[in-house]
Amino acid sequence: MRILVIGSGGREHALVKGLASDPAVKEVHAAPGNPGMAAQATCHPEARDVANADAMVALAREISADLVVIGPEIPLVAGVSDAVREAGFAVFGPSKAAAQIEGSKAFAKDVMAAAGVATARAEQVLPDSTDDAVERALDNFGPMYVVKDDGLAGGKGVVVTADRAAARQHVFAVHAAGNPVLLESFLDGPEVSLFCLVDGETVVPLLPAQDHKRAYDNDEGPNTGGMGAYTPLPWLPEDGVQRIVDEVCVPVAKEMAARGVPYSGLLYAGLAWGAEGPAVVEFNCRFGDPETQPVLSMLKSPLGEALNAVATGKLAELPPLEWEDGYALTVVLAAEGYPDNPQKGATITSPDLDDPAKILHAGSALAEANTDGQFVANGGRVLSILGKGATLEDARAAAYEVIEGVEMPGSFYRKDIGLKAANGGISIP
């Protein structure tokens, strides 16, 4: 197979890495990709506008792609998958209509209500709401307020706070951008990220993971796109994954199909596991970042075969997925100022920069006037550092040994990814 991966971040580098190791995959192309993945894929830096459907179709034709894998949410919500499918290509990624599961939180809530899926109580507050209406809506929630941008926000459009003034401020900030707000009740319990391959009503789960959203240690600081993740979850009940599949993912897939918008691609369920079991925090219509990095590093089955089975409507025929034993963990190296004002241009040095088993590139670029392959920061989350081991402690040690050898002025990373789980500090309420 000749495969085109659309996107340029750490998630896409993980996909490229997995596809490049599949014996059935002869060529991997990335649009636009990034220089860090150039050893595993032919990058097309000219194809920077990934939401430009005509450009993506033209590139797929130029390289005669057998499969197009769409990584980010923006092109999916924009309908790029529909255009590429209509041009005759197999596509891994949901239609524009199905991608509303992430693009509109109100749509997702409606689907869950119809499917009988547990989730937080929610109320939509429109941008033209008066100050009094906002106050009345806030009266219905708390003492912990969950305020979400009802649109795409790259994982950073949520404020969870006990401070009503901070909640109110985020409501007005989202409204100022012209977007509706979703107020939600707070869901207690540890969070779980579960990726599922979905083909109509067929659902195949991957390994469960846990993301770390806050910027700093001890879950302090602003929400980010994710500062690290680990897989699997030693504290999850033995039947945890199957419960999520049976109680959440299958009912949602069936409801989507019943609405005439069958789902095809990767369905990401973000959940909180409380006293009553799993409840949905959010859905994403694509692989999540940074969970994809450790999860795919544990996959023994051919990735290309799995994604192609979904894209061609043959997921039910796919052999059971096989996974390595042990644990995997990723730590994100972020640029100075992330997430609010990431600084670009800092030089990156490490003996492992060219080893995708240890470092996956996200917001990196080659320095201008480059003469020696020098990488520089070119985004907020610059690198994803991978570690694997027989135990979660071993995986943590492996990842942190690598990241301690990376030098990038002004950069920072969390020191506690997976630490609470490794110490037995996470339990189900």
XYZ file of C-alpha atoms in Angstrom, residues 279-424:
146
model
C -19.319 8.629 32.016
C -18.348 10.581 28.913
C -16.450 13.841 29.266
C -16.023 14.320 25.511
C -15.691 12.579 22.184
C -13.045 13.280 19.558
C -13.327 12.237 15.922
C -9.651 11.239 15.583
C -6.626 9.856 17.398
C -5.801 11.946 20.452
C -2.434 13.550 21.056
C -0.370 12.595 23.097
C -2.115 9.276 23.881
C -1.570 8.015 20.334
C 2.189 7.983 20.815
C 2.351 5.378 23.624
C -0.707 3.408 22.473
C 0.537 2.780 18.922
C 4.027 1.998 20.220
C 2.514 -1.097 21.889
C 0.665 -2.382 18.806
C 2.115 -5.600 17.363
C -0.508 -6.040 14.626
C 0.099 -4.255 11.293
C -1.275 -0.719 11.594
C -1.865 -0.275 7.875
C -3.991 -3.408 7.723
C -6.147 -2.175 10.630
C -6.703 1.324 9.271
C -7.391 0.017 5.769
C -9.957 -2.449 7.124
C -11.886 0.464 8.618
C -11.565 2.573 5.472
C -12.829 -0.239 3.221
C -15.693 -1.380 5.480
C -14.014 -4.646 6.473
C -13.268 -4.072 10.158
C -15.436 -7.053 11.136
C -13.036 -9.282 9.169
C -9.869 -7.957 10.868
C -8.068 -10.504 13.076
C -7.946 -9.601 16.791
C -5.362 -6.933 17.509
C -2.182 -8.076 19.258
C -0.331 -5.955 21.807
C 3.055 -6.020 23.485
C 3.204 -6.823 27.176
C 4.251 -4.066 29.536
C 3.724 -0.313 29.516
C 4.479 2.727 27.380
C 4.637 6.365 28.377
C 5.211 9.660 26.605
C 6.388 12.990 28.017
C 5.868 16.174 26.026
C 8.656 18.732 25.752
C 6.978 22.126 25.426
C 8.318 25.461 24.223
C 8.708 28.439 26.506
C 5.368 30.232 26.879
C 3.179 27.238 25.998
C 0.168 27.090 25.892
C -0.657 30.812 25.697
C 2.326 32.202 23.768
C 4.786 29.513 22.664
C 8.135 30.858 21.529
C 9.663 29.578 18.303
C 13.266 29.288 17.232
C 14.985 27.659 20.213
C 17.606 25.138 19.083
C 17.089 21.487 20.005
C 19.915 19.066 20.678
C 19.771 15.418 21.698
C 21.590 12.237 20.712
C 18.168 10.642 20.132
C 16.506 13.211 17.840
C 16.602 10.807 14.884
C 15.356 7.745 16.797
C 11.540 7.438 16.510
C 11.554 4.677 19.121
C 12.532 7.381 21.622
C 11.516 10.758 20.172
C 8.585 11.688 17.961
C 8.565 15.167 16.454
C 5.610 17.529 16.659
C 6.363 21.267 16.683
C 9.901 21.092 15.324
C 11.477 22.427 12.141
C 14.871 22.651 10.503
C 16.646 25.894 11.223
C 16.737 28.461 8.470
C 20.122 28.592 6.756
C 20.403 25.013 7.977
C 23.723 23.371 7.278
C 23.895 20.496 9.729
C 20.351 19.249 10.274
C 19.792 21.506 13.290
C 16.256 21.316 14.655
C 14.487 24.296 16.247
C 11.193 24.760 18.081
C 8.331 25.602 15.723
C 5.263 25.103 17.898
C 3.968 24.686 21.435
C 4.406 20.961 21.948
C 7.749 20.351 20.300
C 8.697 16.717 20.991
C 7.057 13.587 22.401
C 9.529 11.432 24.288
C 8.695 7.714 24.483
C 9.617 5.158 27.117
C 8.610 1.488 27.379
C 9.162 -1.149 30.016
C 7.866 -4.229 31.786
C 6.364 -2.010 34.485
C 5.004 1.516 34.486
C 7.975 2.511 36.645
C 10.333 1.117 33.982
C 8.522 3.000 31.216
C 8.726 6.237 33.218
C 12.430 5.755 33.855
C 13.112 5.100 30.166
C 11.232 8.214 29.000
C 12.759 10.537 31.568
C 16.261 9.258 30.843
C 15.803 10.333 27.221
C 14.203 13.703 27.955
C 16.946 14.616 30.403
C 19.348 14.372 27.453
C 17.377 16.904 25.403
C 18.459 20.528 25.477
C 16.186 23.338 24.321
C 16.435 26.800 25.907
C 13.276 27.836 27.750
C 11.600 24.456 27.347
C 9.761 22.640 30.120
C 8.065 19.319 30.782
C 6.122 17.654 33.556
C 8.107 15.430 35.893
C 5.090 13.445 37.115
C 3.622 11.751 34.041
C 2.254 8.397 35.208
C 3.726 8.884 38.683
C 0.473 8.722 40.603
C -0.540 5.510 38.858
C 2.916 3.990 39.350
C 2.674 4.722 43.073
C -0.779 3.134 43.365
